[in-house]
Coordinates of C-alpha atoms in Angstrom, one line a residue:
Chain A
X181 CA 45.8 141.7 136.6
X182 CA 47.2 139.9 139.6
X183 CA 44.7 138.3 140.4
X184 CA 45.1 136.6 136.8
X185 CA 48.8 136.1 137.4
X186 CA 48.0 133.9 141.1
X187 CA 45.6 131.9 139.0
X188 CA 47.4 131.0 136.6
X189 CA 50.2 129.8 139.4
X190 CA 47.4 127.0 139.2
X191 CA 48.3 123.6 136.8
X192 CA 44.6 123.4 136.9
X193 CA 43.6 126.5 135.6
X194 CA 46.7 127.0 133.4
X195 CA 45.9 123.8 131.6
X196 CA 41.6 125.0 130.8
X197 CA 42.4 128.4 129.9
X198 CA 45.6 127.4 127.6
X199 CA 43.2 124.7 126.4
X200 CA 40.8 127.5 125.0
X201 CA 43.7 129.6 123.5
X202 CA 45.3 126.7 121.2
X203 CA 42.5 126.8 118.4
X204 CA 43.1 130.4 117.9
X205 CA 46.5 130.4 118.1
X206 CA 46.7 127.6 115.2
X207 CA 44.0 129.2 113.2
X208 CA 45.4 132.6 113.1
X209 CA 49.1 130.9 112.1
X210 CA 47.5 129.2 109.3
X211 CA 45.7 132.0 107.9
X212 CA 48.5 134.6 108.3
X213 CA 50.9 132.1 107.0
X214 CA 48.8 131.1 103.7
X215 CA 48.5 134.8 103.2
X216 CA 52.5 135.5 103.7
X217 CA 53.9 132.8 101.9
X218 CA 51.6 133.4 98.8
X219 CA 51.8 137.3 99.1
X220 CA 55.5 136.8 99.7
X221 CA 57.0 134.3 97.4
X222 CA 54.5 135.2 94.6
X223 CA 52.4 138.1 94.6
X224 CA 55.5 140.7 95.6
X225 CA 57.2 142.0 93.2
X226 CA 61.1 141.3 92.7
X227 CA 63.3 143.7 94.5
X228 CA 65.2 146.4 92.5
X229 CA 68.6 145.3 93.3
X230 CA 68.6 141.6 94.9
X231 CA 66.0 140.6 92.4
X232 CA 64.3 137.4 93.6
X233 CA 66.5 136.4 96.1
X234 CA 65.2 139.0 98.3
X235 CA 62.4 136.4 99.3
X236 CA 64.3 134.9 102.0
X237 CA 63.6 138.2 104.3
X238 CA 60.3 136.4 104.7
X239 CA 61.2 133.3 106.6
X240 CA 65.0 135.5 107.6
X241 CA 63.1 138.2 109.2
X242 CA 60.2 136.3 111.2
X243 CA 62.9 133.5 112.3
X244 CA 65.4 136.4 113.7
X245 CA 62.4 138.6 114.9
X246 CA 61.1 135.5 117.4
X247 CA 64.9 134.7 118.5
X248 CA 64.4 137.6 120.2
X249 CA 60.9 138.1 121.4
X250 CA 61.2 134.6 122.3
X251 CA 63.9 135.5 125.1
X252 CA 61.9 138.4 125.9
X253 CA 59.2 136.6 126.8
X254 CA 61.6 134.1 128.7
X255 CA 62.8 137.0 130.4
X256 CA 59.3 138.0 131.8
X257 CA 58.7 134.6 133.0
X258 CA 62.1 134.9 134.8
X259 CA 61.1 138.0 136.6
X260 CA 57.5 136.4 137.5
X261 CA 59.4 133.3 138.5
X262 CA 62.1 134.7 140.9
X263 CA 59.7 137.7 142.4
X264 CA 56.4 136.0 142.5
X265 CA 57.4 132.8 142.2
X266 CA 54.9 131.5 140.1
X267 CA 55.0 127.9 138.8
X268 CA 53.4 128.1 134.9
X269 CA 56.6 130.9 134.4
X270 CA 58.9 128.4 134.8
X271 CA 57.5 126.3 132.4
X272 CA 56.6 128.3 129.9
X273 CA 60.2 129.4 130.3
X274 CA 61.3 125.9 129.9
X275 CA 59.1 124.8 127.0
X276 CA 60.3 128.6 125.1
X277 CA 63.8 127.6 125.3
X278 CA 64.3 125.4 122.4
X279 CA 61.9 126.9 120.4
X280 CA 63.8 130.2 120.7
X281 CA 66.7 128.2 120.2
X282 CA 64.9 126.6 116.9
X283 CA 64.1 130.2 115.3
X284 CA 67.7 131.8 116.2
X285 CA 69.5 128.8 114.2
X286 CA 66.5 129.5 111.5
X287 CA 67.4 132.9 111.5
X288 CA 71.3 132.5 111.2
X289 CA 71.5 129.6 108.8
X290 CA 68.8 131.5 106.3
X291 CA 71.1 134.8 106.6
X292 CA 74.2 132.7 105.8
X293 CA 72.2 131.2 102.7
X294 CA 71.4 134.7 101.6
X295 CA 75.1 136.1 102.3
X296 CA 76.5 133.6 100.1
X297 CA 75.2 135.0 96.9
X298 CA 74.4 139.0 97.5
X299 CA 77.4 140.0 100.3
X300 CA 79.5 137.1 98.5
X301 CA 80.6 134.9 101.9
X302 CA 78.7 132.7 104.2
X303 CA 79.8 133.9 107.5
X304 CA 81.4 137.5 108.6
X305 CA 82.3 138.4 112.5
X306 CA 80.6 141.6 112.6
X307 CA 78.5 142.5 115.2
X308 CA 75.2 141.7 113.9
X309 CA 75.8 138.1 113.2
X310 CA 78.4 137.4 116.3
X311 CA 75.9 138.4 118.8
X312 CA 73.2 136.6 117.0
X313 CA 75.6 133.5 117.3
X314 CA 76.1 134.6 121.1
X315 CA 72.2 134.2 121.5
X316 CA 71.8 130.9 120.1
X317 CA 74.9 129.8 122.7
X318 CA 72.8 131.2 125.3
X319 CA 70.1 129.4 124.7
X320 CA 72.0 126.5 124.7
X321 CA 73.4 127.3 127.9
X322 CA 69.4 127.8 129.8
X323 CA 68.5 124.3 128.2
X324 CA 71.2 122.3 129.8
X325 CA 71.2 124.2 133.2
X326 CA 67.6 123.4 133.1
X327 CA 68.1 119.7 132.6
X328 CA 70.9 119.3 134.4
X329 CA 69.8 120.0 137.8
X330 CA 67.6 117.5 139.4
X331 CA 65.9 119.4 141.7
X332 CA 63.1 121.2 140.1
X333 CA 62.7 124.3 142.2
X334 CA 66.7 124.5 142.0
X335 CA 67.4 124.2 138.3
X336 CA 64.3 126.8 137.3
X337 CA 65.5 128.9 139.8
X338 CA 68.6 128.4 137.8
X339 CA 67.6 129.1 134.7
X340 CA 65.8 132.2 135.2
X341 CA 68.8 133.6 136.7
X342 CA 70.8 132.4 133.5
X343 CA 68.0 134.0 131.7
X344 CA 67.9 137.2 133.3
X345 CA 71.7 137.8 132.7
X346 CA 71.8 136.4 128.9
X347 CA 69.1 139.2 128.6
X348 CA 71.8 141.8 127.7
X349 CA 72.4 140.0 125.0
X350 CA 68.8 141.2 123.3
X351 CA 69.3 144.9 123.2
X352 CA 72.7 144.3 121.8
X353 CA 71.8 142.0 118.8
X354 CA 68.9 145.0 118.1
X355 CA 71.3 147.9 118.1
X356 CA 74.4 146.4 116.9
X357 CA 73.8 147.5 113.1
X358 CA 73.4 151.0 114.6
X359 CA 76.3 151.2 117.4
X360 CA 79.1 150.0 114.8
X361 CA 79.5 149.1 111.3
X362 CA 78.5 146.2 110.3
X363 CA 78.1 144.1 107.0
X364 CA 74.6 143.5 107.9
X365 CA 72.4 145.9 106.9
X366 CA 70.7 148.5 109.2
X367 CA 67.1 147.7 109.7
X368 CA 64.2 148.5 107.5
X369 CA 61.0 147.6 109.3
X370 CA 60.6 150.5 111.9
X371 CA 58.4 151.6 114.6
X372 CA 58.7 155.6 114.8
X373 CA 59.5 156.2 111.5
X374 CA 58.7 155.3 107.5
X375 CA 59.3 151.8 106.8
X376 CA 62.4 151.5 103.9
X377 CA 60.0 148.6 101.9
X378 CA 57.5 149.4 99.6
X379 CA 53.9 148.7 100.8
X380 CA 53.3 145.8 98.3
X381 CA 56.5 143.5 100.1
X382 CA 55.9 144.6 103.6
X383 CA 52.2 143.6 103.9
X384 CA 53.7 139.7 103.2
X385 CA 56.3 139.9 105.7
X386 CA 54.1 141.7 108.3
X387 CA 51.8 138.5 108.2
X388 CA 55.0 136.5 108.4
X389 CA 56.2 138.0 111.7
X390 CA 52.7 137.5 112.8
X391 CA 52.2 133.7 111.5
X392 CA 55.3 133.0 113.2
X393 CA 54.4 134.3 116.4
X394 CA 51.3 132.6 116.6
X395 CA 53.1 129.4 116.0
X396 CA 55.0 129.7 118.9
X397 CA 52.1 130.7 120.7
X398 CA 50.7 127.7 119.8
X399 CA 53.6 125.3 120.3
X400 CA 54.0 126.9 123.5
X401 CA 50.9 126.7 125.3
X402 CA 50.7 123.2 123.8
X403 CA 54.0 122.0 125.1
X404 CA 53.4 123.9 128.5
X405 CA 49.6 121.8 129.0
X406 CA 51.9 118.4 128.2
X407 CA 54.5 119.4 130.8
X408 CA 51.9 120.8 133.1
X409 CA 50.4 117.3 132.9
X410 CA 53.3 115.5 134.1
X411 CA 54.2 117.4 136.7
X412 CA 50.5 117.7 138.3
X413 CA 50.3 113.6 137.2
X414 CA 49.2 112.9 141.4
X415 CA 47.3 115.6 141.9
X416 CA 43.0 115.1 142.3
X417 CA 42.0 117.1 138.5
X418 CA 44.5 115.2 136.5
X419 CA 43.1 111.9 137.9
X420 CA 39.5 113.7 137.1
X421 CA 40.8 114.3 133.9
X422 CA 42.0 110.9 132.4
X423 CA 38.8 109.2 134.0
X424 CA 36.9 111.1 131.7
X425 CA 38.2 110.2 128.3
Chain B
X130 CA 53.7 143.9 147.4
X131 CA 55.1 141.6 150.7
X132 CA 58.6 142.4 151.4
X133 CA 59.6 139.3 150.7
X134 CA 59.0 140.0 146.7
X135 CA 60.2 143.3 147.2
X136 CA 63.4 142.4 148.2
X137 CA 63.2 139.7 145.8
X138 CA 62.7 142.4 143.2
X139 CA 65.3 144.1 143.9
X140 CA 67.6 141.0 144.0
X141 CA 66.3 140.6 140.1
X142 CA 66.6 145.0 139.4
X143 CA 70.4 144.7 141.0
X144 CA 71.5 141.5 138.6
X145 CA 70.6 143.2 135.5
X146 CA 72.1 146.3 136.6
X147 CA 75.1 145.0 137.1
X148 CA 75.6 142.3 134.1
X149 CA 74.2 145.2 132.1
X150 CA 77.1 148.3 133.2
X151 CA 80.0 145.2 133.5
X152 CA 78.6 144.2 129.6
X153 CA 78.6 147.8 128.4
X154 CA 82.0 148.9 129.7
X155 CA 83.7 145.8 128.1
X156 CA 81.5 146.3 124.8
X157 CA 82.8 150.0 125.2
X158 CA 86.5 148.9 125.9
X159 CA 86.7 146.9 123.2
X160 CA 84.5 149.0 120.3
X161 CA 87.3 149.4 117.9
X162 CA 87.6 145.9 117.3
X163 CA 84.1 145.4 117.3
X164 CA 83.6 147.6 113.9
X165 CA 84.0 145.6 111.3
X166 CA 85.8 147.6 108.8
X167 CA 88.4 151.2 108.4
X168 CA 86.7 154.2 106.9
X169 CA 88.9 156.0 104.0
X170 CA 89.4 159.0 106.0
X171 CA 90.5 156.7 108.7
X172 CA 93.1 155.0 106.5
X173 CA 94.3 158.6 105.1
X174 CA 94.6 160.0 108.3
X175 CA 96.8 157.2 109.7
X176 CA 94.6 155.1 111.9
X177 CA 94.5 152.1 110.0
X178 CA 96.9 148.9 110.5
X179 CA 100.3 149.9 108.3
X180 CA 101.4 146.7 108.5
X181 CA 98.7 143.4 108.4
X182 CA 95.5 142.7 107.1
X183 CA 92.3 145.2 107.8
X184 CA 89.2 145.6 106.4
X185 CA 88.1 148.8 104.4
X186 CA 84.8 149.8 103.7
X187 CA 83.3 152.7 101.7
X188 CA 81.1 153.5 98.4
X189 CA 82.6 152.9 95.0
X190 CA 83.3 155.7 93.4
X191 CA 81.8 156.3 90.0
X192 CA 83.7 156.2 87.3
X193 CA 86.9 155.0 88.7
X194 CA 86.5 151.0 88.0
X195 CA 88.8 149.6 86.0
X196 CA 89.1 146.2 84.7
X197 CA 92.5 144.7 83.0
X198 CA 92.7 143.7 79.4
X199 CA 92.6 140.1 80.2
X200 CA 92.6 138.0 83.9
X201 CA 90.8 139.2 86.9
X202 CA 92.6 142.3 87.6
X203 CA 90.4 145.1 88.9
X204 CA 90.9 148.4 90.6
X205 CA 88.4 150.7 91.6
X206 CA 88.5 153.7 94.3
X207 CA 86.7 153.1 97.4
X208 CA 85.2 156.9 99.3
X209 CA 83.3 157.8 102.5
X210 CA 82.9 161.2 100.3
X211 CA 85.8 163.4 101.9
X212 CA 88.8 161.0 101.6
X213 CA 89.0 158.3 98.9
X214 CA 91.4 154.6 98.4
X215 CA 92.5 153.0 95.7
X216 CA 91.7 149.4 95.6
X217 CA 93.2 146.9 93.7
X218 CA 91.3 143.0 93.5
X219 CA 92.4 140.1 91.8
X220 CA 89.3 137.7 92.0
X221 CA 85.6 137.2 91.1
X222 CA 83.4 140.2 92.5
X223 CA 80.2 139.6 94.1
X224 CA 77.2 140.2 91.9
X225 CA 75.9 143.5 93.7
X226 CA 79.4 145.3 93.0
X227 CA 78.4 148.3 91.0
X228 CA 79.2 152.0 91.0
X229 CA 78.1 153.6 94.3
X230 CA 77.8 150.3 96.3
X231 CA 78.7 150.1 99.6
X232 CA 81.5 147.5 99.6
X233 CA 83.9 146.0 102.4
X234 CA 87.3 144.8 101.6
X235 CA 89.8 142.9 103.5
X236 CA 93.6 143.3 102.7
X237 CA 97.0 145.4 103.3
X238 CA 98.0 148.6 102.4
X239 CA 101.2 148.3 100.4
X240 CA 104.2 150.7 99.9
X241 CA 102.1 153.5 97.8
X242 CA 99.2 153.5 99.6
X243 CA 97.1 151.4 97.3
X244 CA 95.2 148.9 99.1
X245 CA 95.7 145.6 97.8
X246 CA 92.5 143.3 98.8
X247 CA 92.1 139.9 99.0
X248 CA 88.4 139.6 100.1
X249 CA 85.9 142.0 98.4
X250 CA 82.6 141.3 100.1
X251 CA 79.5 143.8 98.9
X252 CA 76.7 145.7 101.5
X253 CA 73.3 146.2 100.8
X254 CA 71.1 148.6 102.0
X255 CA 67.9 148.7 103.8
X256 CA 65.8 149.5 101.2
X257 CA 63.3 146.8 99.6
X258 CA 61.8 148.3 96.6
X259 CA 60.1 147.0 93.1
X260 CA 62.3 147.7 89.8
X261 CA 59.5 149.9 88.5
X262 CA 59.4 152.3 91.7
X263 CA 63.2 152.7 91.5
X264 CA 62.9 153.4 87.6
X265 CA 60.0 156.0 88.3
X266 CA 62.2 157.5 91.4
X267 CA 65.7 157.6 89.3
X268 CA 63.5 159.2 86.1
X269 CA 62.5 161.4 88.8
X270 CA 65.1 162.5 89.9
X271 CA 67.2 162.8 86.8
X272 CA 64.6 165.3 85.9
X273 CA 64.6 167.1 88.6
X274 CA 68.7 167.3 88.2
X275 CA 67.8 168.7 83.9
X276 CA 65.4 171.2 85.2

């Protein structure tokens, strides 16, 4: 497994093997998201007391689930970065910072849409949504460190210490509805126990989540070969590589 | 591992130690505020805000909504099932406010005790169900309760 980790501190081999991940990545988006979107906004039935307006938990629940695995993942590449230094960590950590920052505002403008008509107001401070809020600021926060330092090795070093710190944030925003009372409702898709969804609604947003994390998948690796790119532009493979188009 | 990265990864084990015990004893210090709203049982025993705005949350009881004649009046009792408050709303109330809905309110308790709201917001639960399992599971039930 390390050995795959030192490899992969390569631009060279970072950029062939993300090369070979990209088709799968986008096939398995499309796929999971033509079945989610049809299984979600049509084929499931309407919920017993939001009626239709339920639907929203399937672009809601994907956007908010990502805001988090997002930083997670941002998070390991920290780690990788500041212990093993590893190049491709920080810029997979780079590229996954707006498009974390992309799915948290998702997440937090679709839950004020749905607030509006079934809590009956837009916006409450509870602990849910403030830390969500608190997220998206961090996010913020890694972007512009990251681009306002000059000195690569500096402002990556940088962010992945500005990472690492804004990771408390994540175990927060996921036990909040349990730790104190919230508007926001506690959660219904779990791990170690029954699911509070009937089978016919969850399959939809199961494929949702997933669709979703493909696409960043996707627009991750495919950001990451562009960056890797210009930041390899001198060396010997890149040169190899534009000669042969 | 070199012990370069070793003490590199404790350099990385120490930070989130320490952001993490510095974030939970503030969270911990400041936990009152962070709930968002007074139980009943709270408010009955005292612990609420006498004099400004708080928020109350609790079921509705059933049975105990009534609406005025004419206007917007309202007054229903709100319960966490061992104390119960009396709620009065002049307003528009969100579509999910029913009998046993969880509900938060925002407003002041006045000289009586009645808590006159301002804000009446409405919770959901966590449960995503079709209409026909939840008439299958109340029939059920009711049933069960005749039986």
């Amino acid at each position: 497994m390390w050995t795959f980790f030192y490899k992969m501190s390569s631009g060279r081999s970072f950029y062939q093997l993300s090369g070979r991940f990209i088709p799968f990545f986008a096939l398995a988006s499309m796929l999971l998201f033509a079945y989610g979107l049809v299984g979600g906004l049509w084929l499931a039935p309407p919920d017993f007391q939001q009626g239709d307006a339920f639907r929203i938990i399937y672009i809601h629940v994907p956007s908010a689930f990502l805001s988090l695995m997002i930083f997670s993942v941002m998070t390991f590449c920290a780690v990788l970065s500041l212990v093993w230094r590893i190049k491709m960590a920080d810029l997979i950590l780079q590229v996954s910072c707006p498009l974390g920052a992309w799915f948290t505002a998702l997440a937090l403008a679709t839950g004020s849409i749905w607030g509006k008509p079934m809590w009956g107001t837009y916006w409450v401070w509870d602990a849910r949504l403030t830390s969500e809020l608190i997220l998206l600021f961090i996010y913020f926060g890694v972007i512009v460190l990251s681009h306002t330092i000059p000195e690569e090795r500096t402002a990556a070093k940088a962010s992945a210490i500005l990472t690492l710190v804004g990771f408390v944030d994540i175990p927060i925003i996921h036990f909040s509805v349990n730790w104190w009372n919230t508007l926001h409702q506690g959660d219904t898709l779990k791990i170690f126990s029954k699911s509070t969804i009937a089978p016919s609604m969850l399959h939809p947003l199961l494929a949702m989540i997933g669709a979703f994390a493909f696409f960043y998948g996707w627009m991750c690796l495919s950001r990451a070969r562009s960056l890797c790119l210009l930041k390899d532009k001198r060396a010997r493979w890149v040169e190899e590589l534009v000669k042969s188009w | 591992m070199r012990a370069q990265r070793k003490q590199r990864l404790w350099f990385v084990v120490a930070t989130l130690t320490c952001v993490a015990f510095a974030v939970g004893l503030s969270l911990y210090a400041v936990s009152k505020n962070i709930n968002l709203f007074f139980s009943p049982t709270q408010v009955v025993q005292g612990k609420a805000p006498k004099h400004h705005l708080f928020r109350l949350g609790g079921m509705v009881k059933k049975g105990s909504i009534h609406y005025a004649d004419k206007g917007l009046e309202v007054s229903f009792v709100l319960t966490d099932y061992k104390s119960d408050v009396t709620v009065h709303y002049h307003g528009i109330l969100p579509d999910l406010f029913r009998e046993g809905q969880g509900i938060v309110t925002q407003g002041k308790l006045n000289n009586k005790g009645l808590f006159v709201a301002s804000i009446v917001l409405a919770k959901h639960g966590s449960k995503y169900m079709p209409r026909v399992v939840k008439e299958i599971l109340y029939k059920h039930k009711g049933s069960s309760h005749a039986t």
